CSV table of C-alpha atoms in Angstrom, one decimal:
chain,number,residue,atom,x,y,z
A,1,UNK,CA,44.4,-35.6,-12.7
A,2,UNK,CA,46.5,-36.9,-15.5
A,3,UNK,CA,45.7,-35.8,-19.0
A,4,UNK,CA,45.6,-37.8,-22.2
A,5,UNK,CA,49.0,-39.4,-22.8
A,6,UNK,CA,50.4,-40.8,-26.0
A,7,UNK,CA,53.4,-43.0,-26.7
A,8,UNK,CA,55.8,-42.7,-28.4
A,9,UNK,CA,56.2,-38.9,-28.8
A,10,UNK,CA,58.2,-39.5,-32.0
A,11,UNK,CA,58.7,-42.4,-34.3
A,12,UNK,CA,60.9,-42.7,-37.4
A,13,UNK,CA,60.4,-45.8,-39.4
A,14,UNK,CA,61.1,-47.0,-43.0
A,15,UNK,CA,58.5,-47.6,-45.6
A,16,UNK,CA,57.0,-51.0,-45.3
A,17,UNK,CA,57.6,-51.3,-41.5
A,18,UNK,CA,54.9,-51.5,-38.9
A,19,UNK,CA,54.3,-48.9,-36.2
A,20,UNK,CA,52.0,-49.0,-33.2
A,21,UNK,CA,50.9,-45.8,-31.5
A,22,UNK,CA,49.3,-45.9,-28.0
A,23,UNK,CA,46.9,-43.5,-26.4
A,24,UNK,CA,45.9,-43.5,-22.7
A,25,UNK,CA,42.7,-41.4,-22.2
A,26,UNK,CA,41.8,-39.6,-19.1
A,27,UNK,CA,40.6,-42.1,-16.5
A,28,UNK,CA,36.9,-42.6,-16.7
A,29,UNK,CA,36.5,-41.2,-20.2
A,30,UNK,CA,34.4,-43.6,-22.3
A,31,UNK,CA,34.9,-41.7,-25.5
A,32,UNK,CA,38.2,-41.9,-27.3
A,33,UNK,CA,39.1,-40.3,-30.6
A,34,UNK,CA,42.0,-40.4,-33.0
A,35,UNK,CA,42.9,-37.5,-35.3
A,36,UNK,CA,45.8,-37.0,-37.7
A,37,UNK,CA,47.6,-34.0,-39.2
A,38,UNK,CA,49.5,-34.7,-42.4
A,39,UNK,CA,52.2,-32.2,-43.2
A,40,UNK,CA,50.7,-28.9,-44.3
A,41,UNK,CA,47.1,-30.1,-44.0
A,42,UNK,CA,44.4,-29.7,-41.4
A,43,UNK,CA,43.8,-32.0,-38.5
A,44,UNK,CA,41.4,-34.7,-39.6
A,45,UNK,CA,39.2,-37.2,-37.7
A,46,UNK,CA,40.1,-40.8,-38.0
A,47,UNK,CA,37.8,-42.7,-35.7
A,48,UNK,CA,35.8,-42.7,-32.4
A,49,UNK,CA,35.5,-45.4,-29.7
A,50,UNK,CA,32.8,-45.6,-27.1
A,51,UNK,CA,34.3,-47.8,-24.6
A,52,UNK,CA,35.6,-50.7,-26.6
A,53,UNK,CA,33.3,-50.3,-29.6
A,54,UNK,CA,34.0,-48.4,-32.7
A,55,UNK,CA,31.3,-45.7,-33.0
A,56,UNK,CA,32.6,-44.1,-36.2
A,57,UNK,CA,35.6,-45.1,-38.3
A,58,UNK,CA,34.7,-43.1,-41.4
A,59,UNK,CA,38.0,-41.2,-41.3
A,60,UNK,CA,40.3,-44.2,-41.5
A,61,UNK,CA,42.2,-43.7,-44.7
A,62,UNK,CA,42.6,-47.4,-45.7
A,63,UNK,CA,42.9,-50.9,-44.4
A,64,UNK,CA,46.6,-50.5,-43.5
A,65,UNK,CA,45.3,-48.7,-40.3
A,66,UNK,CA,43.9,-50.8,-37.5
A,67,UNK,CA,42.7,-49.3,-34.2
A,68,UNK,CA,41.8,-51.2,-31.1
A,69,UNK,CA,40.6,-50.4,-27.6
A,70,UNK,CA,40.5,-53.7,-25.7
A,71,UNK,CA,38.8,-53.4,-22.4
A,72,UNK,CA,37.7,-49.9,-23.1
A,73,UNK,CA,40.8,-48.3,-21.6
A,74,UNK,CA,43.8,-47.5,-23.7
A,75,UNK,CA,43.8,-47.6,-27.4
A,76,UNK,CA,46.4,-48.5,-30.1
A,77,UNK,CA,46.6,-47.5,-33.7
A,78,UNK,CA,48.7,-49.8,-35.9
A,79,UNK,CA,49.9,-48.8,-39.3
A,80,UNK,CA,51.0,-51.9,-41.4
A,81,UNK,CA,52.8,-51.5,-43.7
A,82,UNK,CA,53.6,-47.8,-43.4
A,83,UNK,CA,53.8,-45.6,-46.4
A,84,UNK,CA,55.5,-42.3,-47.0
A,85,UNK,CA,52.1,-40.4,-46.9
A,86,UNK,CA,51.4,-41.7,-43.4
A,87,UNK,CA,53.9,-39.2,-42.0
A,88,UNK,CA,52.3,-36.7,-39.8
A,89,UNK,CA,51.2,-36.1,-36.2
A,90,UNK,CA,48.6,-38.4,-34.7
A,91,UNK,CA,46.5,-37.0,-31.9
A,92,UNK,CA,44.3,-38.8,-29.5
A,93,UNK,CA,41.5,-37.1,-27.5
A,94,UNK,CA,39.0,-38.3,-24.9
A,95,UNK,CA,35.8,-37.1,-23.4
A,96,UNK,CA,33.6,-38.3,-20.6
A,97,UNK,CA,30.4,-38.1,-22.6
A,98,UNK,CA,29.8,-37.5,-26.3
A,99,UNK,CA,28.8,-33.9,-26.0
A,100,UNK,CA,31.6,-32.8,-23.7
A,101,UNK,CA,34.8,-31.2,-24.5
A,102,UNK,CA,37.4,-33.4,-26.1
A,103,UNK,CA,40.8,-33.3,-24.3
A,104,UNK,CA,43.8,-33.8,-26.5
A,105,UNK,CA,47.1,-35.5,-26.0
A,106,UNK,CA,50.4,-34.1,-27.2
A,107,UNK,CA,50.4,-36.2,-30.3
A,108,UNK,CA,52.8,-38.7,-31.8
A,109,UNK,CA,55.0,-37.4,-34.6
A,110,UNK,CA,55.5,-40.2,-37.2
A,111,UNK,CA,58.0,-39.9,-40.0
A,112,UNK,CA,58.1,-42.6,-42.6
A,113,UNK,CA,61.3,-42.7,-44.7
B,1,UNK,CA,28.6,-31.2,-44.3
B,2,UNK,CA,30.8,-28.9,-42.2
B,3,UNK,CA,33.9,-26.9,-43.0
B,4,UNK,CA,36.1,-24.2,-41.5
B,5,UNK,CA,38.2,-21.6,-43.2
B,6,UNK,CA,40.9,-19.8,-41.3
B,7,UNK,CA,41.7,-16.8,-43.4
B,8,UNK,CA,45.3,-16.2,-42.2
B,9,UNK,CA,48.0,-18.8,-42.0
B,10,UNK,CA,50.2,-16.4,-40.0
B,11,UNK,CA,49.4,-13.4,-37.9
B,12,UNK,CA,52.1,-11.2,-36.4
B,13,UNK,CA,51.5,-8.7,-33.6
B,14,UNK,CA,53.5,-6.7,-31.1
B,15,UNK,CA,53.2,-7.4,-27.4
B,16,UNK,CA,50.4,-5.3,-25.9
B,17,UNK,CA,48.5,-4.8,-29.2
B,18,UNK,CA,45.2,-6.5,-30.0
B,19,UNK,CA,44.9,-9.9,-31.6
B,20,UNK,CA,42.4,-10.9,-34.3
B,21,UNK,CA,42.3,-14.4,-35.7
B,22,UNK,CA,39.7,-14.9,-38.4
B,23,UNK,CA,37.5,-17.9,-38.9
B,24,UNK,CA,34.5,-18.6,-41.2
B,25,UNK,CA,32.5,-21.8,-41.0
B,26,UNK,CA,30.0,-23.7,-43.1
B,27,UNK,CA,27.6,-26.1,-41.5
B,28,UNK,CA,24.4,-27.9,-42.6
B,29,UNK,CA,23.5,-28.4,-39.0
B,30,UNK,CA,23.3,-26.1,-36.0
B,31,UNK,CA,27.0,-25.8,-35.1
B,32,UNK,CA,29.1,-25.9,-32.1
B,33,UNK,CA,32.3,-23.9,-32.6
B,34,UNK,CA,35.6,-24.0,-30.8
B,35,UNK,CA,39.0,-22.5,-30.7
B,36,UNK,CA,41.9,-24.7,-29.7
B,37,UNK,CA,45.5,-23.6,-29.2
B,38,UNK,CA,48.7,-25.7,-29.5
B,39,UNK,CA,51.9,-24.5,-28.0
B,40,UNK,CA,55.1,-26.2,-29.2
B,41,UNK,CA,55.4,-29.8,-28.1
B,42,UNK,CA,52.1,-29.6,-26.2
B,43,UNK,CA,48.6,-31.0,-26.8
B,44,UNK,CA,45.7,-29.1,-28.2
B,45,UNK,CA,44.1,-27.0,-25.4
B,46,UNK,CA,40.5,-25.7,-25.5
B,47,UNK,CA,40.4,-21.9,-25.4
B,48,UNK,CA,36.6,-21.5,-25.7
B,49,UNK,CA,33.5,-23.0,-27.2
B,50,UNK,CA,30.1,-21.8,-28.5
B,51,UNK,CA,27.1,-24.2,-28.2
B,52,UNK,CA,24.1,-22.0,-29.0
B,53,UNK,CA,24.0,-20.0,-25.8
B,54,UNK,CA,25.4,-16.5,-25.6
B,55,UNK,CA,26.9,-15.4,-28.9
B,56,UNK,CA,29.9,-13.7,-27.2
B,57,UNK,CA,32.0,-16.4,-25.6
B,58,UNK,CA,34.7,-15.7,-23.1
B,59,UNK,CA,37.6,-18.2,-22.9
B,60,UNK,CA,40.8,-18.6,-21.0
B,61,UNK,CA,43.8,-16.2,-20.9
B,62,UNK,CA,41.7,-13.2,-21.9
B,63,UNK,CA,40.5,-14.6,-25.3
B,64,UNK,CA,37.0,-14.2,-26.5
B,65,UNK,CA,35.1,-14.9,-29.7
B,66,UNK,CA,31.7,-13.8,-31.2
B,67,UNK,CA,29.4,-16.1,-33.1
B,68,UNK,CA,27.8,-14.2,-36.0
B,69,UNK,CA,25.4,-16.4,-37.8
B,70,UNK,CA,24.6,-13.8,-40.5
B,71,UNK,CA,28.3,-13.6,-41.4
B,72,UNK,CA,29.1,-17.3,-40.6
B,73,UNK,CA,32.0,-16.1,-38.6
B,74,UNK,CA,33.6,-16.9,-35.3
B,75,UNK,CA,36.6,-14.7,-35.0
B,76,UNK,CA,39.0,-14.9,-32.0
B,77,UNK,CA,40.1,-11.7,-30.3
B,78,UNK,CA,42.2,-10.6,-27.4
B,79,UNK,CA,42.7,-6.9,-26.4
B,80,UNK,CA,46.4,-7.2,-25.6
B,81,UNK,CA,48.8,-9.8,-26.8
B,82,UNK,CA,51.3,-11.4,-24.5
B,83,UNK,CA,54.5,-13.2,-25.5
B,84,UNK,CA,53.1,-16.4,-24.1
B,85,UNK,CA,50.2,-16.2,-26.7
B,86,UNK,CA,52.6,-17.2,-29.5
B,87,UNK,CA,51.2,-20.6,-30.7
B,88,UNK,CA,49.1,-22.1,-33.4
B,89,UNK,CA,45.4,-21.6,-33.1
B,90,UNK,CA,42.7,-23.8,-34.6
B,91,UNK,CA,39.1,-23.0,-35.3
B,92,UNK,CA,36.9,-26.0,-35.1
B,93,UNK,CA,33.2,-26.9,-35.9
B,94,UNK,CA,31.1,-29.8,-35.0
B,95,UNK,CA,27.4,-30.7,-34.8
B,96,UNK,CA,25.5,-29.3,-31.9
B,97,UNK,CA,23.8,-32.5,-31.1
B,98,UNK,CA,24.8,-36.1,-31.0
B,99,UNK,CA,28.2,-37.3,-32.0
B,100,UNK,CA,30.8,-34.5,-32.1
B,101,UNK,CA,33.3,-35.3,-34.8
B,102,UNK,CA,35.5,-32.2,-34.8
B,103,UNK,CA,36.3,-30.5,-38.2
B,104,UNK,CA,39.4,-28.4,-38.0
B,105,UNK,CA,40.6,-25.4,-39.9
B,106,UNK,CA,44.1,-25.3,-41.2
B,107,UNK,CA,45.4,-23.3,-38.3
B,108,UNK,CA,46.8,-19.8,-37.8
B,109,UNK,CA,50.2,-19.3,-36.3
B,110,UNK,CA,50.4,-16.3,-34.1
B,111,UNK,CA,53.7,-14.6,-33.7
B,112,UNK,CA,54.2,-12.1,-30.9
B,113,UNK,CA,57.2,-9.7,-31.0
B,114,UNK,CA,58.5,-7.7,-28.1
């Protein structure tokens, strides 16, 4: 069974540009989560989807971040326009039901110059 | 509110010696506690989890952790370190019921020398 996959693995962009990160959860997992680790800080929750609906987006830092999960399968996280402080590692995780273990992808390393 | 404190940013051990990674938590709710590990260029992998059953939890690769409510601790141990254990370890807390937003500690990097 394939695990959680994320694309791209690395992205280097300039301040003001737009970047879109993609996450493919484990097949059949209704719950999808985004987390972020900014340099030197702890990993922090961004938001949670149940199928295509946003269950909790309390961790989204500001309105430059837009997450979608059309059709309840893969999810995208768009940052527009990117700022220097957006640099970090963006993790995606999925679980079959809410109380089950969250399985993480390898992360996307974003560097904003 | 919930939070996790990992007391050591780096821990160095020799191969074959015991490992102790320390974690203290704070939670307004009955907590679930986890340890995740991240090897270089890999995703976060669950080592073990506590969800209000047995207080001594055994995980993969010989790791275990003990939930001590009186000390609000959930330290990770392994009797004998292996070179392949070198990685970053995260202590994580969440609510025991309902939606499980994970709250991470800052991580402990384990270095294993021959």
